[in-house]
mmCIF file of C-alpha atoms in Angstrom:
data_model
loop_
_atom_site.group_PDB
_atom_site.id
_atom_site.type_symbol
_atom_site.label_atom_id
_atom_site.label_comp_id
_atom_site.label_asym_id
_atom_site.label_seq_id
_atom_site.Cartn_x
_atom_site.Cartn_y
_atom_site.Cartn_z
ATOM 1 C CA MET A 26 163.589 41.210 -48.143
ATOM 2 C CA VAL A 27 165.630 42.586 -51.006
ATOM 3 C CA ILE A 28 168.343 40.785 -52.989
ATOM 4 C CA PRO A 29 169.082 40.706 -56.749
ATOM 5 C CA LYS A 30 169.215 36.882 -56.909
ATOM 6 C CA PHE A 31 167.229 34.918 -54.359
ATOM 7 C CA GLY A 32 168.056 31.296 -53.497
ATOM 8 C CA LEU A 33 170.520 30.876 -56.370
ATOM 9 C CA VAL A 34 174.225 29.945 -56.279
ATOM 10 C CA GLY A 35 176.226 32.178 -53.961
ATOM 11 C CA GLY A 36 176.648 32.729 -50.237
ATOM 12 C CA ALA A 37 174.374 35.776 -49.963
ATOM 13 C CA GLU A 38 171.743 34.227 -52.234
ATOM 14 C CA GLN A 39 171.571 31.017 -50.204
ATOM 15 C CA PHE A 40 171.640 32.946 -46.924
ATOM 16 C CA ALA A 41 168.620 35.014 -47.972
ATOM 17 C CA GLY A 42 166.798 31.906 -49.182
ATOM 18 C CA GLU A 43 167.376 29.883 -46.010
ATOM 19 C CA LEU A 44 166.528 32.811 -43.732
ATOM 20 C CA SER A 45 163.369 33.820 -45.605
ATOM 21 C CA SER A 46 162.008 30.279 -45.551
ATOM 22 C CA ARG A 47 162.367 30.088 -41.780
ATOM 23 C CA ILE A 48 160.948 33.553 -41.145
ATOM 24 C CA ALA A 49 158.006 32.823 -43.447
ATOM 25 C CA GLY A 50 157.315 29.622 -41.512
ATOM 26 C CA ASP A 51 156.202 31.742 -38.564
ATOM 27 C CA PRO A 52 152.542 32.765 -39.057
ATOM 28 C CA GLY A 53 153.342 36.068 -37.355
ATOM 29 C CA TYR A 54 155.225 37.212 -40.450
ATOM 30 C CA GLU A 55 154.183 38.063 -43.992
ATOM 31 C CA VAL A 56 157.277 37.895 -46.185
ATOM 32 C CA HIS A 57 157.742 39.634 -49.530
ATOM 33 C CA VAL A 58 160.929 39.183 -51.575
ATOM 34 C CA PHE A 59 162.033 41.831 -54.081
ATOM 35 C CA ALA A 60 164.481 40.293 -56.558
ATOM 36 C CA ASN A 61 165.456 40.225 -60.203
ATOM 37 C CA LYS A 62 165.790 36.425 -60.298
ATOM 38 C CA TRP A 63 164.665 33.798 -57.823
ATOM 39 C CA VAL A 64 164.024 30.163 -57.043
ATOM 40 C CA PRO A 65 160.425 29.624 -55.781
ATOM 41 C CA ALA A 66 160.298 29.012 -52.035
ATOM 42 C CA GLY A 67 156.795 27.897 -51.125
ATOM 43 C CA ASP A 68 153.453 29.657 -51.018
ATOM 44 C CA ARG A 69 154.191 31.756 -47.920
ATOM 45 C CA ILE A 70 156.610 34.077 -49.744
ATOM 46 C CA THR A 71 155.379 36.660 -52.251
ATOM 47 C CA PHE A 72 157.856 37.608 -54.984
ATOM 48 C CA HIS A 73 158.155 40.957 -56.759
ATOM 49 C CA LYS A 74 160.183 41.420 -59.940
ATOM 50 C CA VAL A 75 162.804 44.173 -59.768
ATOM 51 C CA PRO A 76 164.271 45.197 -63.161
ATOM 52 C CA VAL A 77 168.016 45.682 -63.585
ATOM 53 C CA ILE A 78 169.886 47.595 -66.283
ATOM 54 C CA THR A 79 173.063 45.597 -66.939
ATOM 55 C CA PHE A 80 174.436 47.636 -69.856
ATOM 56 C CA PRO A 81 176.287 49.867 -69.514
ATOM 57 C CA ARG A 82 177.639 47.949 -66.504
ATOM 58 C CA PHE A 83 177.978 50.939 -64.196
ATOM 59 C CA LEU A 84 174.175 51.172 -64.064
ATOM 60 C CA THR A 85 173.727 47.673 -62.608
ATOM 61 C CA THR A 86 173.871 48.512 -58.889
ATOM 62 C CA VAL A 87 172.250 51.929 -59.210
ATOM 63 C CA SER A 88 169.371 50.671 -61.353
ATOM 64 C CA PHE A 89 168.573 47.779 -59.017
ATOM 65 C CA ALA A 90 168.572 50.138 -56.033
ATOM 66 C CA ARG A 91 166.328 52.659 -57.810
ATOM 67 C CA PHE A 92 163.847 50.086 -59.135
ATOM 68 C CA ALA A 93 163.763 48.273 -55.777
ATOM 69 C CA ARG A 94 162.822 51.526 -54.033
ATOM 70 C CA ALA A 95 160.045 52.183 -56.546
ATOM 71 C CA GLN A 96 158.690 48.630 -56.321
ATOM 72 C CA ILE A 97 158.689 48.664 -52.505
ATOM 73 C CA GLU A 98 156.825 51.984 -52.411
ATOM 74 C CA LYS A 99 154.319 50.690 -54.967
ATOM 75 C CA ALA A 100 153.663 47.422 -53.115
ATOM 76 C CA GLY A 101 152.573 49.111 -49.889
ATOM 77 C CA ALA A 102 153.687 49.983 -46.395
ATOM 78 C CA PHE A 103 156.053 47.399 -44.882
ATOM 79 C CA ASP A 104 156.951 47.234 -41.210
ATOM 80 C CA ILE A 105 160.529 46.210 -42.000
ATOM 81 C CA VAL A 106 162.645 46.466 -45.138
ATOM 82 C CA HIS A 107 165.523 44.001 -44.842
ATOM 83 C CA THR A 108 168.093 44.152 -47.624
ATOM 84 C CA HIS A 109 170.927 41.762 -48.422
ATOM 85 C CA ASP A 110 172.359 44.051 -51.085
ATOM 86 C CA ARG A 111 173.033 47.703 -51.736
ATOM 87 C CA ILE A 112 169.872 49.811 -52.077
ATOM 88 C CA PHE A 113 169.122 53.393 -51.084
ATOM 89 C CA ARG A 114 167.014 52.856 -47.937
ATOM 90 C CA ALA A 115 166.321 49.962 -45.562
ATOM 91 C CA ASP A 116 165.697 49.219 -41.904
ATOM 92 C CA LEU A 117 168.157 46.313 -41.733
ATOM 93 C CA PHE A 118 171.161 45.711 -43.977
ATOM 94 C CA THR A 119 172.753 42.252 -43.853
ATOM 95 C CA MET A 120 176.300 42.785 -45.107
ATOM 96 C CA HIS A 121 177.707 39.699 -46.782
ATOM 97 C CA GLY A 122 180.718 41.613 -48.053
ATOM 98 C CA VAL A 123 182.831 44.591 -47.073
ATOM 99 C CA PRO A 124 182.262 48.208 -48.176
ATOM 100 C CA HIS A 125 182.944 48.314 -51.896
ATOM 101 C CA ARG A 126 185.497 51.106 -51.633
ATOM 102 C CA TYR A 127 187.573 48.942 -49.283
ATOM 103 C CA TRP A 128 187.199 45.913 -51.561
ATOM 104 C CA VAL A 129 188.563 47.793 -54.585
ATOM 105 C CA ARG A 130 191.411 49.466 -52.705
ATOM 106 C CA GLU A 131 192.616 46.723 -50.332
ATOM 107 C CA VAL A 132 191.580 43.412 -51.906
ATOM 108 C CA ARG A 133 191.494 43.959 -55.663
ATOM 109 C CA ARG A 134 194.143 46.721 -55.437
ATOM 110 C CA LYS A 135 192.933 48.419 -58.608
ATOM 111 C CA ALA A 136 191.914 51.903 -59.656
ATOM 112 C CA MET A 137 188.243 52.774 -59.285
ATOM 113 C CA SER A 138 186.208 52.229 -62.450
ATOM 114 C CA LEU A 139 182.927 53.967 -63.268
ATOM 115 C CA PHE A 140 181.101 50.824 -62.081
ATOM 116 C CA ASP A 141 183.030 50.960 -58.795
ATOM 117 C CA ARG A 142 182.209 54.627 -58.248
ATOM 118 C CA ALA A 143 178.519 54.026 -58.881
ATOM 119 C CA THR A 144 178.533 51.071 -56.487
ATOM 120 C CA VAL A 145 180.291 53.099 -53.776
ATOM 121 C CA PHE A 146 177.651 55.823 -54.231
ATOM 122 C CA VAL A 147 174.839 53.378 -53.422
ATOM 123 C CA ASP A 148 176.918 51.781 -50.660
ATOM 124 C CA GLU A 149 177.424 55.101 -48.894
ATOM 125 C CA SER A 150 173.821 56.169 -49.462
ATOM 126 C CA LEU A 151 172.650 53.129 -47.501
ATOM 127 C CA ILE A 152 175.374 52.965 -44.827
ATOM 128 C CA LEU A 153 175.498 56.665 -44.001
ATOM 129 C CA GLY A 154 172.077 57.984 -44.967
ATOM 130 C CA GLY A 155 169.794 55.040 -45.639
ATOM 131 C CA ASN A 156 167.865 55.202 -42.358
ATOM 132 C CA CYS A 157 169.222 51.794 -41.258
ATOM 133 C CA SER A 158 168.372 51.045 -37.658
ATOM 134 C CA ARG A 159 170.552 47.952 -37.626
ATOM 135 C CA PHE A 160 173.389 46.333 -39.592
ATOM 136 C CA ALA A 161 173.857 42.555 -39.499
ATOM 137 C CA VAL A 162 177.345 41.519 -40.633
ATOM 138 C CA VAL A 163 178.358 37.922 -41.336
ATOM 139 C CA SER A 164 181.621 38.079 -39.375
ATOM 140 C CA ASP A 165 183.684 40.203 -37.036
ATOM 141 C CA LEU A 166 186.072 40.764 -39.956
ATOM 142 C CA VAL A 167 183.272 42.534 -41.864
ATOM 143 C CA LYS A 168 182.365 44.536 -38.748
ATOM 144 C CA GLN A 169 185.942 45.742 -38.279
ATOM 145 C CA THR A 170 186.231 46.674 -41.935
ATOM 146 C CA LEU A 171 182.913 48.552 -41.911
ATOM 147 C CA LEU A 172 183.882 50.638 -38.877
ATOM 148 C CA GLU A 173 187.386 51.325 -40.216
ATOM 149 C CA GLU A 174 186.069 52.450 -43.588
ATOM 150 C CA TYR A 175 183.197 54.484 -42.112
ATOM 151 C CA PRO A 176 184.206 55.559 -38.569
ATOM 152 C CA GLN A 177 181.119 57.802 -38.436
ATOM 153 C CA ALA A 178 178.905 54.682 -38.455
ATOM 154 C CA ASP A 179 177.378 53.776 -35.074
ATOM 155 C CA GLU A 180 179.052 50.623 -33.721
ATOM 156 C CA GLY A 181 176.032 50.052 -31.472
ATOM 157 C CA LYS A 182 173.924 49.380 -34.566
ATOM 158 C CA VAL A 183 176.219 46.627 -35.849
ATOM 159 C CA SER A 184 175.607 42.973 -34.889
ATOM 160 C CA VAL A 185 177.417 39.846 -36.058
ATOM 161 C CA VAL A 186 174.974 37.249 -37.413
ATOM 162 C CA HIS A 187 176.811 34.266 -38.872
ATOM 163 C CA PRO A 188 175.375 32.166 -41.695
ATOM 164 C CA GLY A 189 173.889 28.849 -40.655
ATOM 165 C CA VAL A 190 174.477 25.296 -41.803
ATOM 166 C CA ASP A 191 172.347 22.195 -42.282
ATOM 167 C CA ILE A 192 173.970 19.800 -39.812
ATOM 168 C CA GLU A 193 171.954 16.764 -40.889
ATOM 169 C CA ARG A 194 172.945 17.160 -44.535
ATOM 170 C CA PHE A 195 176.672 17.081 -43.815
ATOM 171 C CA GLN A 196 176.436 14.177 -41.386
ATOM 172 C CA LYS A 197 174.617 11.971 -43.902
ATOM 173 C CA GLY A 198 177.774 11.523 -45.935
ATOM 174 C CA LYS A 199 179.311 9.301 -43.232
ATOM 175 C CA ARG A 200 177.685 6.261 -44.761
ATOM 176 C CA SER A 201 179.577 6.713 -48.029
ATOM 177 C CA ARG A 202 183.008 7.625 -46.577
ATOM 178 C CA ALA A 203 184.776 4.404 -47.532
ATOM 179 C CA GLN A 204 183.191 4.301 -50.977
ATOM 180 C CA THR A 205 184.046 7.942 -51.730
ATOM 181 C CA ARG A 206 187.657 7.530 -50.623
ATOM 182 C CA GLN A 207 187.965 4.401 -52.732
ATOM 183 C CA SER A 208 186.639 6.268 -55.781
ATOM 184 C CA PHE A 209 189.545 8.735 -55.421
ATOM 185 C CA GLY A 210 192.109 6.014 -54.739
ATOM 186 C CA VAL A 211 192.616 7.034 -51.102
ATOM 187 C CA ASN A 212 193.325 4.332 -48.529
ATOM 188 C CA GLU A 213 191.701 4.496 -45.110
ATOM 189 C CA GLY A 214 195.050 4.829 -43.337
ATOM 190 C CA GLU A 215 195.955 7.974 -45.298
ATOM 191 C CA VAL A 216 195.224 11.505 -44.040
ATOM 192 C CA LEU A 217 193.084 13.304 -46.615
ATOM 193 C CA ILE A 218 193.235 17.111 -46.560
ATOM 194 C CA LEU A 219 190.342 18.850 -48.304
ATOM 195 C CA PHE A 220 190.443 22.168 -50.188
ATOM 196 C CA VAL A 221 187.232 23.629 -51.676
ATOM 197 C CA SER A 222 187.155 26.747 -53.830
ATOM 198 C CA MET A 223 186.138 28.293 -57.128
ATOM 199 C CA ASN A 224 189.230 30.542 -57.015
ATOM 200 C CA PHE A 225 192.409 28.545 -56.369
ATOM 201 C CA GLU A 226 194.717 31.562 -56.274
ATOM 202 C CA LEU A 227 192.690 33.739 -53.899
ATOM 203 C CA LYS A 228 192.053 30.807 -51.534
ATOM 204 C CA GLY A 229 195.741 29.922 -51.259
ATOM 205 C CA LEU A 230 196.034 26.558 -52.985
ATOM 206 C CA ASP A 231 199.697 27.178 -53.887
ATOM 207 C CA LEU A 232 200.650 27.672 -50.217
ATOM 208 C CA LEU A 233 198.653 24.615 -49.176
ATOM 209 C CA MET A 234 200.434 22.504 -51.800
ATOM 210 C CA GLN A 235 203.814 23.695 -50.538
ATOM 211 C CA SER A 236 202.742 22.764 -47.009
ATOM 212 C CA VAL A 237 201.685 19.268 -48.058
ATOM 213 C CA GLY A 238 205.104 18.909 -49.665
ATOM 214 C CA ARG A 239 206.801 19.823 -46.361
ATOM 215 C CA LEU A 240 204.729 17.210 -44.510
ATOM 216 C CA LYS A 241 206.697 14.456 -46.229
ATOM 217 C CA LYS A 242 209.742 15.413 -44.131
ATOM 218 C CA LEU A 243 207.892 16.752 -41.088
ATOM 219 C CA ALA A 244 205.711 13.659 -40.589
ATOM 220 C CA PRO A 245 207.162 10.779 -42.636
ATOM 221 C CA GLU A 246 205.217 8.268 -40.532
ATOM 222 C CA LYS A 247 201.931 9.390 -42.129
ATOM 223 C CA LYS A 248 200.770 9.464 -45.736
ATOM 224 C CA PHE A 249 199.096 12.804 -46.571
ATOM 225 C CA ARG A 250 196.898 13.317 -49.634
ATOM 226 C CA LEU A 251 195.260 16.525 -50.879
ATOM 227 C CA LEU A 252 191.780 16.567 -52.439
ATOM 228 C CA VAL A 253 191.011 19.714 -54.440
ATOM 229 C CA ALA A 254 187.335 20.344 -55.197
ATOM 230 C CA GLY A 255 186.262 23.293 -57.317
ATOM 231 C CA LYS A 256 187.190 25.272 -60.391
ATOM 232 C CA GLY A 257 190.610 26.629 -61.279
ATOM 233 C CA ASN A 258 193.606 26.375 -63.561
ATOM 234 C CA LEU A 259 194.135 22.612 -63.330
ATOM 235 C CA LYS A 260 197.100 22.627 -65.707
ATOM 236 C CA LYS A 261 198.944 25.263 -63.678
ATOM 237 C CA TYR A 262 198.330 23.641 -60.294
ATOM 238 C CA GLY A 263 198.998 20.173 -61.623
ATOM 239 C CA ARG A 264 202.407 21.443 -62.740
ATOM 240 C CA ILE A 265 203.019 22.999 -59.299
ATOM 241 C CA ALA A 266 202.170 19.690 -57.620
ATOM 242 C CA ASN A 267 204.659 17.843 -59.833
ATOM 243 C CA GLU A 268 207.382 20.410 -59.172
ATOM 244 C CA LEU A 269 206.830 19.960 -55.419
ATOM 245 C CA GLY A 270 207.083 16.195 -55.746
ATOM 246 C CA ILE A 271 203.473 15.585 -54.654
ATOM 247 C CA GLY A 272 201.896 15.012 -58.052
ATOM 248 C CA GLN A 273 200.720 11.547 -57.041
ATOM 249 C CA ASP A 274 199.325 12.862 -53.752
ATOM 250 C CA VAL A 275 197.060 15.602 -55.180
ATOM 251 C CA ILE A 276 193.605 14.696 -56.491
ATOM 252 C CA PHE A 277 191.619 17.197 -58.564
ATOM 253 C CA ALA A 278 187.918 16.389 -58.214
ATOM 254 C CA GLY A 279 186.705 19.304 -60.351
ATOM 255 C CA VAL A 280 183.416 21.075 -59.668
ATOM 256 C CA VAL A 281 181.308 18.912 -57.350
ATOM 257 C CA GLY A 282 177.513 19.225 -57.279
ATOM 258 C CA LYS A 283 175.769 20.261 -54.078
ATOM 259 C CA GLU A 284 174.229 16.816 -53.637
ATOM 260 C CA LYS A 285 177.672 15.153 -53.601
ATOM 261 C CA MET A 286 179.580 17.639 -51.431
ATOM 262 C CA ALA A 287 178.501 16.074 -48.130
ATOM 263 C CA GLY A 288 180.176 12.836 -49.192
ATOM 264 C CA ILE A 289 183.344 14.729 -50.182
ATOM 265 C CA TYR A 290 183.549 16.373 -46.751
ATOM 266 C CA GLN A 291 182.924 13.100 -44.934
ATOM 267 C CA ALA A 292 185.575 11.304 -46.983
ATOM 268 C CA SER A 293 188.164 13.820 -45.754
ATOM 269 C CA ASP A 294 190.012 14.193 -42.436
ATOM 270 C CA VAL A 295 191.131 17.843 -42.269
ATOM 271 C CA PHE A 296 189.930 20.963 -44.093
ATOM 272 C CA SER A 297 192.218 23.828 -45.094
ATOM 273 C CA MET A 298 191.631 27.130 -46.885
ATOM 274 C CA LEU A 299 194.397 29.727 -46.789
ATOM 275 C CA SER A 300 192.495 32.687 -48.244
ATOM 276 C CA LYS A 301 194.032 36.097 -48.596
ATOM 277 C CA PHE A 302 190.601 37.561 -47.868
ATOM 278 C CA ASP A 303 187.158 36.034 -47.316
ATOM 279 C CA THR A 304 184.264 37.746 -45.531
ATOM 280 C CA PHE A 305 183.093 34.408 -44.090
ATOM 281 C CA GLY A 306 183.829 31.209 -46.021
ATOM 282 C CA MET A 307 180.828 28.867 -45.941
ATOM 283 C CA SER A 308 183.006 25.853 -46.760
ATOM 284 C CA VAL A 309 184.707 26.271 -43.366
ATOM 285 C CA LEU A 310 181.404 25.918 -41.496
ATOM 286 C CA GLU A 311 180.318 23.071 -43.774
ATOM 287 C CA ALA A 312 183.570 21.249 -43.009
ATOM 288 C CA MET A 313 182.946 21.643 -39.285
ATOM 289 C CA ALA A 314 179.418 20.295 -39.730
ATOM 290 C CA ALA A 315 181.039 17.210 -41.269
ATOM 291 C CA SER A 316 183.310 16.930 -38.193
ATOM 292 C CA LEU A 317 186.494 18.191 -39.866
ATOM 293 C CA PRO A 318 189.037 20.293 -37.938
ATOM 294 C CA VAL A 319 189.944 23.355 -40.013
ATOM 295 C CA VAL A 320 193.199 25.178 -40.763
ATOM 296 C CA ILE A 321 192.499 28.663 -42.152
ATOM 297 C CA THR A 322 194.051 32.132 -42.243
ATOM 298 C CA ASP A 323 193.152 35.001 -39.951
ATOM 299 C CA ARG A 324 191.719 36.824 -42.991
ATOM 300 C CA VAL A 325 188.782 34.435 -43.252
ATOM 301 C CA GLY A 326 185.616 35.635 -41.503
ATOM 302 C CA ALA A 327 184.893 32.145 -40.181
ATOM 303 C CA ARG A 328 187.864 32.705 -37.863
ATOM 304 C CA ASP A 329 185.169 33.717 -35.346
ATOM 305 C CA LEU A 330 184.392 30.006 -34.940
ATOM 306 C CA VAL A 331 187.950 28.663 -34.632
ATOM 307 C CA ALA A 332 189.574 27.975 -31.276
ATOM 308 C CA GLY A 333 193.265 27.223 -31.818
ATOM 309 C CA GLY A 334 194.183 23.661 -30.953
ATOM 310 C CA VAL A 335 190.554 22.844 -30.094
ATOM 311 C CA ASN A 336 188.629 22.619 -33.385
ATOM 312 C CA GLY A 337 191.298 23.868 -35.766
ATOM 313 C CA PHE A 338 193.993 26.500 -36.208
ATOM 314 C CA LEU A 339 194.305 30.087 -37.425
ATOM 315 C CA ILE A 340 197.327 30.939 -39.569
ATOM 316 C CA SER A 341 198.667 34.407 -40.281
ATOM 317 C CA CYS A 342 198.394 35.516 -43.899
ATOM 318 C CA GLN A 343 202.172 35.985 -43.787
ATOM 319 C CA ALA A 344 202.794 32.403 -42.591
ATOM 320 C CA GLY A 345 205.026 30.138 -44.619
ATOM 321 C CA PRO A 346 204.528 26.488 -45.594
ATOM 322 C CA ASP A 347 206.436 25.166 -42.559
ATOM 323 C CA GLU A 348 204.014 26.758 -40.103
ATOM 324 C CA VAL A 349 200.984 25.544 -42.060
ATOM 325 C CA ALA A 350 202.454 22.031 -42.293
ATOM 326 C CA GLU A 351 203.016 21.919 -38.541
ATOM 327 C CA LYS A 352 199.377 22.817 -37.841
ATOM 328 C CA LEU A 353 198.176 20.202 -40.323
ATOM 329 C CA ARG A 354 200.389 17.634 -38.615
ATOM 330 C CA ILE A 355 199.005 18.463 -35.160
ATOM 331 C CA ALA A 356 195.435 18.259 -36.449
ATOM 332 C CA ALA A 357 196.144 14.875 -38.042
ATOM 333 C CA ASN A 358 197.568 13.584 -34.757
ATOM 334 C CA ASN A 359 194.524 14.737 -32.758
ATOM 335 C CA LEU A 360 191.700 13.920 -35.142
ATOM 336 C CA ASP A 361 189.288 12.298 -32.694
ATOM 337 C CA ALA A 362 189.131 15.184 -30.216
ATOM 338 C CA MET A 363 189.379 18.010 -32.752
ATOM 339 C CA SER A 364 186.772 16.438 -35.046
ATOM 340 C CA GLU A 365 184.292 16.197 -32.178
ATOM 341 C CA ASN A 366 184.952 19.813 -31.171
ATOM 342 C CA ALA A 367 184.511 21.017 -34.748
ATOM 343 C CA PHE A 368 181.126 19.303 -34.928
ATOM 344 C CA ARG A 369 180.023 20.818 -31.595
ATOM 345 C CA THR A 370 180.942 24.254 -32.923
ATOM 346 C CA ALA A 371 178.822 23.737 -36.045
ATOM 347 C CA GLU A 372 175.886 22.584 -33.892
ATOM 348 C CA GLY A 373 175.683 26.111 -32.500
ATOM 349 C CA CYS A 374 175.529 27.641 -36.008
ATOM 350 C CA THR A 375 172.295 26.285 -37.459
ATOM 351 C CA TRP A 376 169.955 28.258 -39.721
ATOM 352 C CA LYS A 377 167.452 28.173 -36.868
ATOM 353 C CA GLU A 378 169.935 30.108 -34.741
ATOM 354 C CA THR A 379 170.562 32.585 -37.582
ATOM 355 C CA ALA A 380 166.797 33.177 -37.865
ATOM 356 C CA ARG A 381 166.500 33.629 -34.095
ATOM 357 C CA LYS A 382 169.187 36.332 -34.059
ATOM 358 C CA THR A 383 167.596 38.066 -37.058
ATOM 359 C CA GLU A 384 164.159 38.066 -35.433
ATOM 360 C CA ARG A 385 165.693 39.710 -32.382
ATOM 361 C CA LEU A 386 166.935 42.514 -34.640
ATOM 362 C CA TYR A 387 163.441 42.795 -36.143
ATOM 363 C CA ARG A 388 161.975 43.313 -32.677
ATOM 364 C CA GLU A 389 164.570 45.995 -31.907
ATOM 365 C CA ILE A 390 163.740 47.777 -35.171
ATOM 366 C CA LEU A 391 160.001 47.692 -34.465
ATOM 367 C CA GLU A 392 160.603 49.091 -30.973
ATOM 368 C CA ILE A 393 162.686 51.943 -32.416
ATOM 369 C CA LYS A 394 159.944 52.709 -34.955
ATOM 370 C CA SER A 395 157.225 52.707 -32.307
ATOM 371 C CA LYS A 396 159.174 55.282 -30.253
ATOM 372 C CA ARG A 397 159.538 57.479 -33.312
#
């Protein structure tokens, strides 16, 4: 397995760490990880240091890809090379993001820098000529984007393999629900909406705040509060909350450590993230594992898991605050049923299931190689 940072903070890093640990637990596999930085993961995984040139910046992606290739060739003959990042050749490429060219043009909406051009070069080397037998994408949104950006790619080689979630971890927080709510000054009769992000603007906090403001008129019989966990411009969004007349109803929890997040989820009633673009959105699946119905946009990859009116709602990226508020109101009025359905959805998305789907791809790759 190849990834610049293994087991560290980040969706791809945690995905690779969780998956590798489960694959390595099977005595039929010998797992080697090629990374620049890593968190040790037991004695059944062998780590190999891959250098990276970070200055000038445009060499970062290219240098990692080049050094990874050299290190893999030096280490010996592997049956499967599974990469979670851009390198020049692999058998399986798990795509946690979209093609870089698309990201720059459609999401960042900026001109291509030298770093971007170098990254696209490695991207295209792997996708179009990297000998990949299979591509595992984290959502249907990534699959659609990949095939739109590179129509010459073989759709038959692309499989959706969602990230997993630790169900037990997010159910443990139930015991501290009352205590956690009390610590934030939230009464049990109030409906607590949770927002989690390290990028308030991209994840749509402004729209969510406007929607909470509309709920005062739309559902005056209920008291709605908004809990914001993560990192952002607190001064700016605090001012927005005051201007909307919900300053007393918005709680900024700041950055919450991993060990405390389960309690934050369990203290809440509904989860909402109105991202303009997100290849998956692990917080959505984590919320479901904590039995929270979710209200998200159709530009979040975790939309694959949402059944409208059953375990949550999908909102168009062009939706206004009234539409979002209405969906939040419906979720709040049907918490028992929708919470149970959200949990059942998460039960089908464990890391064990992610490993099972990945192993199936491994077997397909080995069969293709044996025929060659």
